[in-house]
Structure formats: C-alpha cells, structure tokens
PDB file of C-alpha atoms and ligand atoms in Angstrom:
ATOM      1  CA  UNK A   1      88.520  69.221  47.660  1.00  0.00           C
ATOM      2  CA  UNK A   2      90.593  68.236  51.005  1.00  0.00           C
ATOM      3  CA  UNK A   3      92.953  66.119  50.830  1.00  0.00           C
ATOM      4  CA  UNK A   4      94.848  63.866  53.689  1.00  0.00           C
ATOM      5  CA  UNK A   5      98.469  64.905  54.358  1.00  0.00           C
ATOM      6  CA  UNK A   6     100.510  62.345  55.472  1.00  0.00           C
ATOM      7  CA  UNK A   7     104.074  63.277  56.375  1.00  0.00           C
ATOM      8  CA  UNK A   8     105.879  60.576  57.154  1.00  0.00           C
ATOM      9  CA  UNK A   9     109.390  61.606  58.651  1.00  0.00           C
ATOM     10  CA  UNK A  10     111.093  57.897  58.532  1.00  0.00           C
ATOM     11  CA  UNK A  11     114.378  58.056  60.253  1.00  0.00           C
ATOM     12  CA  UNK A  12     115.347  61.122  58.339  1.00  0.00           C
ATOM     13  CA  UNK A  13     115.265  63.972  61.098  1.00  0.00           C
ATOM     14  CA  UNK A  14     117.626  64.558  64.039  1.00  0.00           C
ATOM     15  CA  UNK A  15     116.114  65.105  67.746  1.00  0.00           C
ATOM     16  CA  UNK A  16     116.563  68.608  67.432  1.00  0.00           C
ATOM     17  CA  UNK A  17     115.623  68.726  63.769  1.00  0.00           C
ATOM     18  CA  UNK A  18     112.145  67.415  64.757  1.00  0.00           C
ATOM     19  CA  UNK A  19     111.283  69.702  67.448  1.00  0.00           C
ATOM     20  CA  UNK A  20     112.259  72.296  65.365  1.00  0.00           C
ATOM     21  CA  UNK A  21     110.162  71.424  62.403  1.00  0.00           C
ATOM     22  CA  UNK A  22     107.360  70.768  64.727  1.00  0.00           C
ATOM     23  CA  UNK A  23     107.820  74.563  66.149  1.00  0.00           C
ATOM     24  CA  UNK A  24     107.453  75.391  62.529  1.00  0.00           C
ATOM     25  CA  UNK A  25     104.469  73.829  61.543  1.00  0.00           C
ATOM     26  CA  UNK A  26     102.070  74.499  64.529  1.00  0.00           C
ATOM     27  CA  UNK A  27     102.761  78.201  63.510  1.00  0.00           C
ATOM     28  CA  UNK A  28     101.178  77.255  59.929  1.00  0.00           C
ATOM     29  CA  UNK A  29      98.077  79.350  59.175  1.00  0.00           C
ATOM     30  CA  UNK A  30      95.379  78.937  57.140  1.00  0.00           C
ATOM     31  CA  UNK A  31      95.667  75.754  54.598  1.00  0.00           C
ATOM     32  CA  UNK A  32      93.326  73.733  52.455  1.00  0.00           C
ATOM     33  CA  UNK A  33      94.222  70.230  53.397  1.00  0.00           C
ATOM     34  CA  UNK A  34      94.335  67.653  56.475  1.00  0.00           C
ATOM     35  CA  UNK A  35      97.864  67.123  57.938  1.00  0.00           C
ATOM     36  CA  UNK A  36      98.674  64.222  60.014  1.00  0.00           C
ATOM     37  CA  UNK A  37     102.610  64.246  60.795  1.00  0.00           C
ATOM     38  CA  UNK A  38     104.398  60.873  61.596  1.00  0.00           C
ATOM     39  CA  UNK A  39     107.578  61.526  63.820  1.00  0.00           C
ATOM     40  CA  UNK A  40     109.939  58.562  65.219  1.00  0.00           C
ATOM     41  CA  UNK A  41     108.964  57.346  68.535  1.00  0.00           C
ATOM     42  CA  UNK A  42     111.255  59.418  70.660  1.00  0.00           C
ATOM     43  CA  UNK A  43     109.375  62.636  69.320  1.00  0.00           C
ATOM     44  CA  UNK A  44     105.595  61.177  69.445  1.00  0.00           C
ATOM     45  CA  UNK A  45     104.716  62.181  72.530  1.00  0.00           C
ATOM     46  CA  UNK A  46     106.110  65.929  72.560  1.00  0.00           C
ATOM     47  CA  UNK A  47     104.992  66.334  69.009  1.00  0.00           C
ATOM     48  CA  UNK A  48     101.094  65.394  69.714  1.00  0.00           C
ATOM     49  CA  UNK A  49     101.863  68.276  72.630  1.00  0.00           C
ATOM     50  CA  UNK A  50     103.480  70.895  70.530  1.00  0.00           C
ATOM     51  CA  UNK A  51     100.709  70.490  68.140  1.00  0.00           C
ATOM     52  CA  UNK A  52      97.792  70.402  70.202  1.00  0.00           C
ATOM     53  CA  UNK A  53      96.331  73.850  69.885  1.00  0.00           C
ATOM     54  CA  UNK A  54      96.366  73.014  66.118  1.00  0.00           C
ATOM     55  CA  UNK A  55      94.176  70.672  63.651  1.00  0.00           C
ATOM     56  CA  UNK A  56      97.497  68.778  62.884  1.00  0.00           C
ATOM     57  CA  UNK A  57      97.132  64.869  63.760  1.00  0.00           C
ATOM     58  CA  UNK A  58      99.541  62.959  64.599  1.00  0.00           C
ATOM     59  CA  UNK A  59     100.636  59.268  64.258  1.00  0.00           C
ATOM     60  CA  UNK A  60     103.636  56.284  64.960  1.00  0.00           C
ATOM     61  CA  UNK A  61     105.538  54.769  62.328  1.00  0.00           C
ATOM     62  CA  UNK A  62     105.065  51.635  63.312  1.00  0.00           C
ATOM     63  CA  UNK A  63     103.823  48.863  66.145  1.00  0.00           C
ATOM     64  CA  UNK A  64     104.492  45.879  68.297  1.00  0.00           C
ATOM     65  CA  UNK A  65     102.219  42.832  66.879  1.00  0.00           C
ATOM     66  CA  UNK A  66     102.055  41.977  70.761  1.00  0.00           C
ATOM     67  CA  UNK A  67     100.273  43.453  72.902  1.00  0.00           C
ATOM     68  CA  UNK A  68     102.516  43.541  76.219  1.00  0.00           C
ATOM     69  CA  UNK A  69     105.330  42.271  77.572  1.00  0.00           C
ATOM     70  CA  UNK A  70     108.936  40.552  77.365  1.00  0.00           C
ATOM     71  CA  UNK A  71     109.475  42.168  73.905  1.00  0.00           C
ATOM     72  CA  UNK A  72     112.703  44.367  74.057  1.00  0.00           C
ATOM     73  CA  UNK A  73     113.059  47.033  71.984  1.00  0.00           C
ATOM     74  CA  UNK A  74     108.680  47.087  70.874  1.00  0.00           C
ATOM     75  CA  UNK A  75     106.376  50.025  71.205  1.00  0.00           C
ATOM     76  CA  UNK A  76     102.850  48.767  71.737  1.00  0.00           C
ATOM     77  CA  UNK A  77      99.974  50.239  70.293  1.00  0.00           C
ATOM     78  CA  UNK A  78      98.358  51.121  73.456  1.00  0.00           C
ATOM     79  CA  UNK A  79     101.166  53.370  74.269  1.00  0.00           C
ATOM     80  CA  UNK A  80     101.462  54.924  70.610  1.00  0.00           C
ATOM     81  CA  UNK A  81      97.653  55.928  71.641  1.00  0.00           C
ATOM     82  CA  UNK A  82      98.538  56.699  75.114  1.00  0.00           C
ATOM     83  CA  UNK A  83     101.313  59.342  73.318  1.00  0.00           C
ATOM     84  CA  UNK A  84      98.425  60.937  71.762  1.00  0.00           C
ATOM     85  CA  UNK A  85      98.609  59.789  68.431  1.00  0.00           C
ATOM     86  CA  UNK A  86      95.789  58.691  66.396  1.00  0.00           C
ATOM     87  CA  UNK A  87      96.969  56.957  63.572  1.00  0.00           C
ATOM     88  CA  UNK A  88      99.642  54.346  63.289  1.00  0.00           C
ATOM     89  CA  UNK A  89     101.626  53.197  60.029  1.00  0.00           C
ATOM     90  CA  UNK A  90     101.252  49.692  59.587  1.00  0.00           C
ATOM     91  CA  UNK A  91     103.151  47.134  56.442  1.00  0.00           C
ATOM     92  CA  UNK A  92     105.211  50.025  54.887  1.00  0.00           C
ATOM     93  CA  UNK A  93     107.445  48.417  52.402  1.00  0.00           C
ATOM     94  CA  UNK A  94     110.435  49.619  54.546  1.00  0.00           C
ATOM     95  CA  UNK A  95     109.680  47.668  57.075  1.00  0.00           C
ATOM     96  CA  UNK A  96     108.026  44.027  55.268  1.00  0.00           C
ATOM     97  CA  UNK A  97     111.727  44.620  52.757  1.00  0.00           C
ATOM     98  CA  UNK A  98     114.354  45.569  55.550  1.00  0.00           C
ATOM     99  CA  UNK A  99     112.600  44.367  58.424  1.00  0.00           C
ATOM    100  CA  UNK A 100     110.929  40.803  57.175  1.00  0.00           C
ATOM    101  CA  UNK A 101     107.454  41.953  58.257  1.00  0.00           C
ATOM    102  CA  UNK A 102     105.192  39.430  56.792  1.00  0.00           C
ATOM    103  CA  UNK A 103     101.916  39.006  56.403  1.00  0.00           C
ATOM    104  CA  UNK A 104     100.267  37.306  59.314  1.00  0.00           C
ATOM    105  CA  UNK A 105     102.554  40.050  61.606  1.00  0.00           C
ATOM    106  CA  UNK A 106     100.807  42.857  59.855  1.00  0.00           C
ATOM    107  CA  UNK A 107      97.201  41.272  60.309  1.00  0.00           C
ATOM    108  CA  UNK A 108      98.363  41.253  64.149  1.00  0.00           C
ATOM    109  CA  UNK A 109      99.427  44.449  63.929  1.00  0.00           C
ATOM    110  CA  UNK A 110      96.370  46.106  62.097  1.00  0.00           C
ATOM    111  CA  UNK A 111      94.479  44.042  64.646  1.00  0.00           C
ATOM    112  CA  UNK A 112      95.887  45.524  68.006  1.00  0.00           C
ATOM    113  CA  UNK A 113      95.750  48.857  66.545  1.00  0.00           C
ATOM    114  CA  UNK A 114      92.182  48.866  65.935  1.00  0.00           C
ATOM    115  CA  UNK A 115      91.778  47.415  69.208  1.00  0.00           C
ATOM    116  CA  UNK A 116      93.895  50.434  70.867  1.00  0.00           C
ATOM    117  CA  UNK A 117      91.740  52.912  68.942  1.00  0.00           C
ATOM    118  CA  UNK A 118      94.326  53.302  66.887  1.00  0.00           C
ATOM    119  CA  UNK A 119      93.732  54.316  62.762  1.00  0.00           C
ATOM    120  CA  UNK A 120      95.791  51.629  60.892  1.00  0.00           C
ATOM    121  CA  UNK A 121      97.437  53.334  57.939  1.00  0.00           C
ATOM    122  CA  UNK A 122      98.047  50.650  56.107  1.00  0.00           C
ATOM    123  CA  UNK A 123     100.594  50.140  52.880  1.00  0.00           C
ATOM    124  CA  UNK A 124     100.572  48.427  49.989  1.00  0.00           C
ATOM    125  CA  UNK A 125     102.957  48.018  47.015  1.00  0.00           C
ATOM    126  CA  UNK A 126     104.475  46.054  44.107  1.00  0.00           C
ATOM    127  CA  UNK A 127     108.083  45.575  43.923  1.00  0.00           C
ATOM    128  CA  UNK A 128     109.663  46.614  40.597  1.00  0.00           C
ATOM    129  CA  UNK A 129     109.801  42.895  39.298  1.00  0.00           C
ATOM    130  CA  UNK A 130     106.187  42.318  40.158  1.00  0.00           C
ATOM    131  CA  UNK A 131     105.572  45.412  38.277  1.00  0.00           C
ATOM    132  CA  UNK A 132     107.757  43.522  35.453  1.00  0.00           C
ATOM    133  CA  UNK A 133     106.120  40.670  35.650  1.00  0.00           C
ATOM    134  CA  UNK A 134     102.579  41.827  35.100  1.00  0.00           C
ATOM    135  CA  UNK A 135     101.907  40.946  39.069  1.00  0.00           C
ATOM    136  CA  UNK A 136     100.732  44.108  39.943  1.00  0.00           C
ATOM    137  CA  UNK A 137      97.222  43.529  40.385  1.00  0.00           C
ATOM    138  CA  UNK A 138      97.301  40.141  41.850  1.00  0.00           C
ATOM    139  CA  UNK A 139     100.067  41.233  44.805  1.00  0.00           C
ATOM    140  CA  UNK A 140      97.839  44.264  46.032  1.00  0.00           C
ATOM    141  CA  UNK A 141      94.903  41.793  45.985  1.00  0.00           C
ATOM    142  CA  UNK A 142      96.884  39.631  48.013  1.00  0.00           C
ATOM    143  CA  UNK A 143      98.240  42.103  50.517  1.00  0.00           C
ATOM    144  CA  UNK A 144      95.353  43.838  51.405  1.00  0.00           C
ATOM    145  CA  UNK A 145      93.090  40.484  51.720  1.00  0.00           C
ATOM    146  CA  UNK A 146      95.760  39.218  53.984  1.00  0.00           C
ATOM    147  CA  UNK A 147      96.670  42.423  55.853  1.00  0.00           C
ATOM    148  CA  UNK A 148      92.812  42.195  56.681  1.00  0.00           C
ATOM    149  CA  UNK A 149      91.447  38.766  56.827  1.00  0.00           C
ATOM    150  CA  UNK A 150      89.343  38.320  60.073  1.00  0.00           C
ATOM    151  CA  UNK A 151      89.019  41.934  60.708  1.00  0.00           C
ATOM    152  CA  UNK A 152      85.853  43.728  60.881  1.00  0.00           C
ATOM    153  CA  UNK A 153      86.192  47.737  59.933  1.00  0.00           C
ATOM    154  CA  UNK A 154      83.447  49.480  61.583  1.00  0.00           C
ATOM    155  CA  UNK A 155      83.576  52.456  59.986  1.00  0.00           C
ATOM    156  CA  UNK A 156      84.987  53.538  56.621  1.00  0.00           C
ATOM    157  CA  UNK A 157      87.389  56.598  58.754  1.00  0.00           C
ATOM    158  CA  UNK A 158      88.521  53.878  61.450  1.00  0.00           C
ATOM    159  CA  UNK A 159      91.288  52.584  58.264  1.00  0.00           C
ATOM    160  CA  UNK A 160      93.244  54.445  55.791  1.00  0.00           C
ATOM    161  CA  UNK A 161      95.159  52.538  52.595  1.00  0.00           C
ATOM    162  CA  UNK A 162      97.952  54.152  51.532  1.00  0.00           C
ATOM    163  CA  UNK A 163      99.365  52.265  48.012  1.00  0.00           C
ATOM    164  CA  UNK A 164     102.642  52.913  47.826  1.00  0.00           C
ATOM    165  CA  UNK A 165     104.506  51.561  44.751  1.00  0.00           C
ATOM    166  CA  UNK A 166     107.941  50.122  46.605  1.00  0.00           C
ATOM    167  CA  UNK A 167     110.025  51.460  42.759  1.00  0.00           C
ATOM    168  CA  UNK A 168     108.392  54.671  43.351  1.00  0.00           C
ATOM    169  CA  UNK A 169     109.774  55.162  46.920  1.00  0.00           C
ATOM    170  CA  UNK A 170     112.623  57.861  47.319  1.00  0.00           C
ATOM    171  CA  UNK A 171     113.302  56.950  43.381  1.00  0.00           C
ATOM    172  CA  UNK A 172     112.225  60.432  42.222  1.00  0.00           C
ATOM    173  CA  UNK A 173     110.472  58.322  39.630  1.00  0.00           C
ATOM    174  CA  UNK A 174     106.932  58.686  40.691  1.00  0.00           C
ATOM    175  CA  UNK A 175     104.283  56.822  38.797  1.00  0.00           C
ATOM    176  CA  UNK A 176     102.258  58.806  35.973  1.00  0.00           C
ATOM    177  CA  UNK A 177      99.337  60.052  37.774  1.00  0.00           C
ATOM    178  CA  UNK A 178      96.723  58.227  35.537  1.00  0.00           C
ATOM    179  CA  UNK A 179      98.078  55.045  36.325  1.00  0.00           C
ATOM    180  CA  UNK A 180      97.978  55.775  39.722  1.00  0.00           C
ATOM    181  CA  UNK A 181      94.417  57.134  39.516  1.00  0.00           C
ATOM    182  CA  UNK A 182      93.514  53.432  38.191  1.00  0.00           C
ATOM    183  CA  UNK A 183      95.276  51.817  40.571  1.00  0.00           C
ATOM    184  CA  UNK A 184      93.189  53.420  42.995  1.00  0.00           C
ATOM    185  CA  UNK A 185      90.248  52.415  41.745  1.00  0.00           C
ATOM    186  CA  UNK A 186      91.089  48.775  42.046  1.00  0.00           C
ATOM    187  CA  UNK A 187      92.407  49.210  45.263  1.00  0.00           C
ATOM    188  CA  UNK A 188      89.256  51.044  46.468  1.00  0.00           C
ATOM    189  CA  UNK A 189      87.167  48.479  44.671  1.00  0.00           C
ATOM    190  CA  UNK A 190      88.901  45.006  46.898  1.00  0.00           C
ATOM    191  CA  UNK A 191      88.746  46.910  49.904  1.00  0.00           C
ATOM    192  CA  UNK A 192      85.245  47.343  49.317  1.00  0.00           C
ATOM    193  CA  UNK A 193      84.512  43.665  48.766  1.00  0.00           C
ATOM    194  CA  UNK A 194      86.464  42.613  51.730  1.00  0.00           C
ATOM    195  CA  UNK A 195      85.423  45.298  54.263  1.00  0.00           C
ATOM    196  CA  UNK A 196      82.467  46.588  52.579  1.00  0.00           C
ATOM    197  CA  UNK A 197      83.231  50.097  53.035  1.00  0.00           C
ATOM    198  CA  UNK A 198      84.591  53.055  51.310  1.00  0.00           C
ATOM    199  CA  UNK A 199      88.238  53.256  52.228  1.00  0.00           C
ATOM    200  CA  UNK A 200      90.179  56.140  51.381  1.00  0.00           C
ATOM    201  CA  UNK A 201      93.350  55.099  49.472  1.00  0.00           C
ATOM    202  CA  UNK A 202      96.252  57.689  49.523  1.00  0.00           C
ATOM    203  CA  UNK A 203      99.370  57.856  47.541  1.00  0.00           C
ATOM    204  CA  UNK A 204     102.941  57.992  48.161  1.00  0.00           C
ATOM    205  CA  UNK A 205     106.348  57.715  45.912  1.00  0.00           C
ATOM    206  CA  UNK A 206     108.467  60.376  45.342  1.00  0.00           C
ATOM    207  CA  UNK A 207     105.568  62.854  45.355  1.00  0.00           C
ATOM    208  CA  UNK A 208     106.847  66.732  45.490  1.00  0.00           C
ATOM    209  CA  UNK A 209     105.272  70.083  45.644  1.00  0.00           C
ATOM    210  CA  UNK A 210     105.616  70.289  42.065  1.00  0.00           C
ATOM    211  CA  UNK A 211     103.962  66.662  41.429  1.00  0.00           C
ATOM    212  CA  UNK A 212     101.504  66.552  43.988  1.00  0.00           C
ATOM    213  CA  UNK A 213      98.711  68.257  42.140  1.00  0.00           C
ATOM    214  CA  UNK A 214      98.669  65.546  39.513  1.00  0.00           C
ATOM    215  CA  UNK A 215      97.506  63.608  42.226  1.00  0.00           C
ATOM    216  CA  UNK A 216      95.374  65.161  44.474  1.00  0.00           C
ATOM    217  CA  UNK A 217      93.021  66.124  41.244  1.00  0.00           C
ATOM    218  CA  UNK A 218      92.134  62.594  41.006  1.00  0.00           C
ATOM    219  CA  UNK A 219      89.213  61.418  41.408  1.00  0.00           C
ATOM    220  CA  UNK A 220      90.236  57.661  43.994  1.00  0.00           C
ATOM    221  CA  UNK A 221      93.665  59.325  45.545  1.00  0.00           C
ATOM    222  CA  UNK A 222      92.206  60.806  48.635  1.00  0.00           C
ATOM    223  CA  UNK A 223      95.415  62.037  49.607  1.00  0.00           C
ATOM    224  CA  UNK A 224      99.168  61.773  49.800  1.00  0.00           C
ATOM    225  CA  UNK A 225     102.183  59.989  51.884  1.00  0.00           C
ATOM    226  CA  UNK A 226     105.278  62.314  51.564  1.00  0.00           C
ATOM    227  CA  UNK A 227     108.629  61.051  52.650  1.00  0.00           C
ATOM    228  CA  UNK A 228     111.351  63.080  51.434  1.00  0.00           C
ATOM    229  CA  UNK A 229     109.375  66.506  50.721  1.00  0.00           C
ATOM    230  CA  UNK A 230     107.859  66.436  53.690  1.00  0.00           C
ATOM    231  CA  UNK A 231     111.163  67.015  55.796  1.00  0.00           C
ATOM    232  CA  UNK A 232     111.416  70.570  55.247  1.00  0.00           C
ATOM    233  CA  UNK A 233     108.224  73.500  56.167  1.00  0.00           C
ATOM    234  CA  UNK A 234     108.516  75.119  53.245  1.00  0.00           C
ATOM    235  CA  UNK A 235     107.877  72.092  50.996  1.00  0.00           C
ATOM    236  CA  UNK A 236     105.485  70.892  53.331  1.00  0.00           C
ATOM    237  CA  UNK A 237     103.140  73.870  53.055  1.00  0.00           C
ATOM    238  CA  UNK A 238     103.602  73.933  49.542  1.00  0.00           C
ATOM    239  CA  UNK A 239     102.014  71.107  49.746  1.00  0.00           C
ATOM    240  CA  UNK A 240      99.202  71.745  51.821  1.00  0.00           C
ATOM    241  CA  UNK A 241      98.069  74.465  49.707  1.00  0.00           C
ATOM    242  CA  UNK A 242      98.315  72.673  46.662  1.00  0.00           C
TER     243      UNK A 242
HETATM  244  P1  LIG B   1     109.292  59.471  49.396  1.00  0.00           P
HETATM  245  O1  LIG B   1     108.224  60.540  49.379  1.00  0.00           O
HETATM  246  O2  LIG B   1     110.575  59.951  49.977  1.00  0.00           O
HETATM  247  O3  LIG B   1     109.414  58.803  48.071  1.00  0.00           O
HETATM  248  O4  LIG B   1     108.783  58.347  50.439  1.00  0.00           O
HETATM  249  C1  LIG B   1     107.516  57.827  50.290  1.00  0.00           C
HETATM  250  C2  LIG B   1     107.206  57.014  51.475  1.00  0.00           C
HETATM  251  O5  LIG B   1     107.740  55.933  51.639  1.00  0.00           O
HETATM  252  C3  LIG B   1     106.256  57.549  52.454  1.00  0.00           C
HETATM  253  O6  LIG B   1     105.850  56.562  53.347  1.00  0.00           O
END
C-alpha cells in the first residue's frame, strides 16, 4: 500500500548540499510511495521549482504564529505557500524543546496554516520521562487536543499527524514497531473524537531503510518522517521502494 514520505532535512544540509540532493531526486524513477521533501527556508522556493515536473511535494519546516508584520527573523505561512509548498511542519519537538514553542503558539500556528492553504504536519511526542512515568497516553491526548482546540478540519487530507517519540529522535533507538502500531491507534482514535475525521498519523524516530518496513506494514502508520536517512539519495530511495 502507499505510504507518505516525509523527508525532513532539519538544519542538516549545506546550500549546495541541498540543491544537489534535490538534482538527485527529481531524476528518481519509478517508486511505490508519496514523497514530500522538507528543505530549510533558503532552499523552499528553488526546491518546489526543481521538482516541479515531478510528483515530489514539498513543504517548510516551520511558521510564524503571526500573520504579518514587525516580526524579524519570521517566515509567514502565506509566503511558505506563496514558495510553492504545500505542507508545513508545525510543533516538532525540536522546536517546542529548543525553541519554547508552547501550546497556544502551535494552535496559532496550525491555525494560519490552514488559513494559507497550507497542510499542517503536525507532531506529537512523549519525552523519555513521560515515557517513564507512565504519561504517555495522557501527554499525546493533551497535545493534540490543544494543538487543535477551536479548529475545524474540513477534510481528513487538509491535516497530517506525525507522532514522533522525542527519545526516539536521532537516538538510533527507534520504538518496536508494535508499540508504535498501538500508539497509532490511539492517536488516530483522539483525533477522531476531536476532529471527527480520519487523520493519517505517520511515524518518525530513527527510522532507516533497514527499519522502515516494520513500519510501513502496519496497519495505523500511514507513513514515515525521516530525519537522518533521509539526507542522502540512496537511502532515501531505499526507502521509497520499501
Ligand atoms: P531522525 O530520523 O533523524 O531520528 O529524525 C526524526 C525526525 O525528527 C523527523 O522529523
């Protein structure tokens, strides 16, 4: 079955590294699942051109929670979608951990994007002492009701989930694929009584080519959120073929 792709590059490429990976990857032939690539700001724009003659999607990493204005150093959502991008990364743990994103900032933010025609990708995760603690359940609840409260999701393809364990991130210490597959179940299963749609819910952490499949074969994962494997083209159509 297809899957969603999501290769998120962080800040882990170079100018010239991106452009050449991008090169790469619009030369990709035939391969069995959706790719949406998610390049730093300074590449957005050329990489939604480079890629245009292909079925790849692209999206920002991030957005402003304003809209417009006196807010040095933002992107807005409007011009993310302006770049050509479709989907936008919203409440990665990066950002809520190094960059104090809290909630009510990522409810503004999933807000503007939907109103810029945007597709929020939005994250959620427990912290390894939440995991601990037997908080799991309880913080994802919590997250997604107030990543989403006062928001109404038109359709089920206009918001992606992507759940993220924040332990699992760039660890190399994924979590067992069963556990995720339950995981995603619950996570499905709140979005549906808040939104009351079918949201896909993707994973990420430390997924690899050689990983990925344990994933992707489960029923509730609808797809995947690569970091670190999804730097180089080789690894990243290994794992489009997967
Ligand atoms: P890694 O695949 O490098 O663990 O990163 C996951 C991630 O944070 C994707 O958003």
């Amino acid at each position: 079955m297809k899957k969603i792709i999501i290769a998120n590059w962080k800040m882990g490429l170079t100018f010239k590294e991106t452009q050449f990976l991008l090169e790469k990857i619009s030369t990709f032939e035939a391969y069995r699942h959706f790719l949406i690539v998610c390049p730093d700001f300074l590449n957005l724009a050329q990489a939604t051109q480079i890629l245009k003659d292909t079925k790849i999607k692209t999206g920002g990493q991030n957005c402003s929670f304003h809209h417009h204005g006196a807010y040095t150093g933002e992107i807005s959502a409007l011009d993310i979608k302006a770049a050509g991008a479709e989907y936008v990364i919203i409440g990665h743990s990066e950002r809520r951990r190094i960059f104090k994103e809290d909630n009510s900032m990522i409810n503004q933010k999933i807000k503007i994007a939907l109103e810029a025609k945007l597709k929020p990708i939005l994250c959620l995760g427990e912290s390894l002492l939440e995991r601990k603690t037997g908080r799991t359940r309880p913080v994802l609840s919590s997250q997604l009701k107030n990543a989403l409260k006062g928001i109404k999701i038109r359709k089920a393809s206009d918001l992606l989930l992507a759940y993220e364990p924040v332990w699992a991130i760039g660890s190399g210490q994924p979590m067992e694929s069963e556990e995720a597959e339950r995981m995603h179940k619950y996570i499905a299963e709140r979005a549906f009584a808040l939104t009351g749609k079918r949201l896909a819910v993707i994973y990420g952490g430390s997924v690899k080519p050689d990983n990925a499949h344990d994933f992707i074969k489960q029923k509730n994962i609808a797809g995947l959120l690569v970091g670190g494997a999804s730097l180089q083209a080789k690894s990243l159509k290994r794992l489009l073929n997967i």
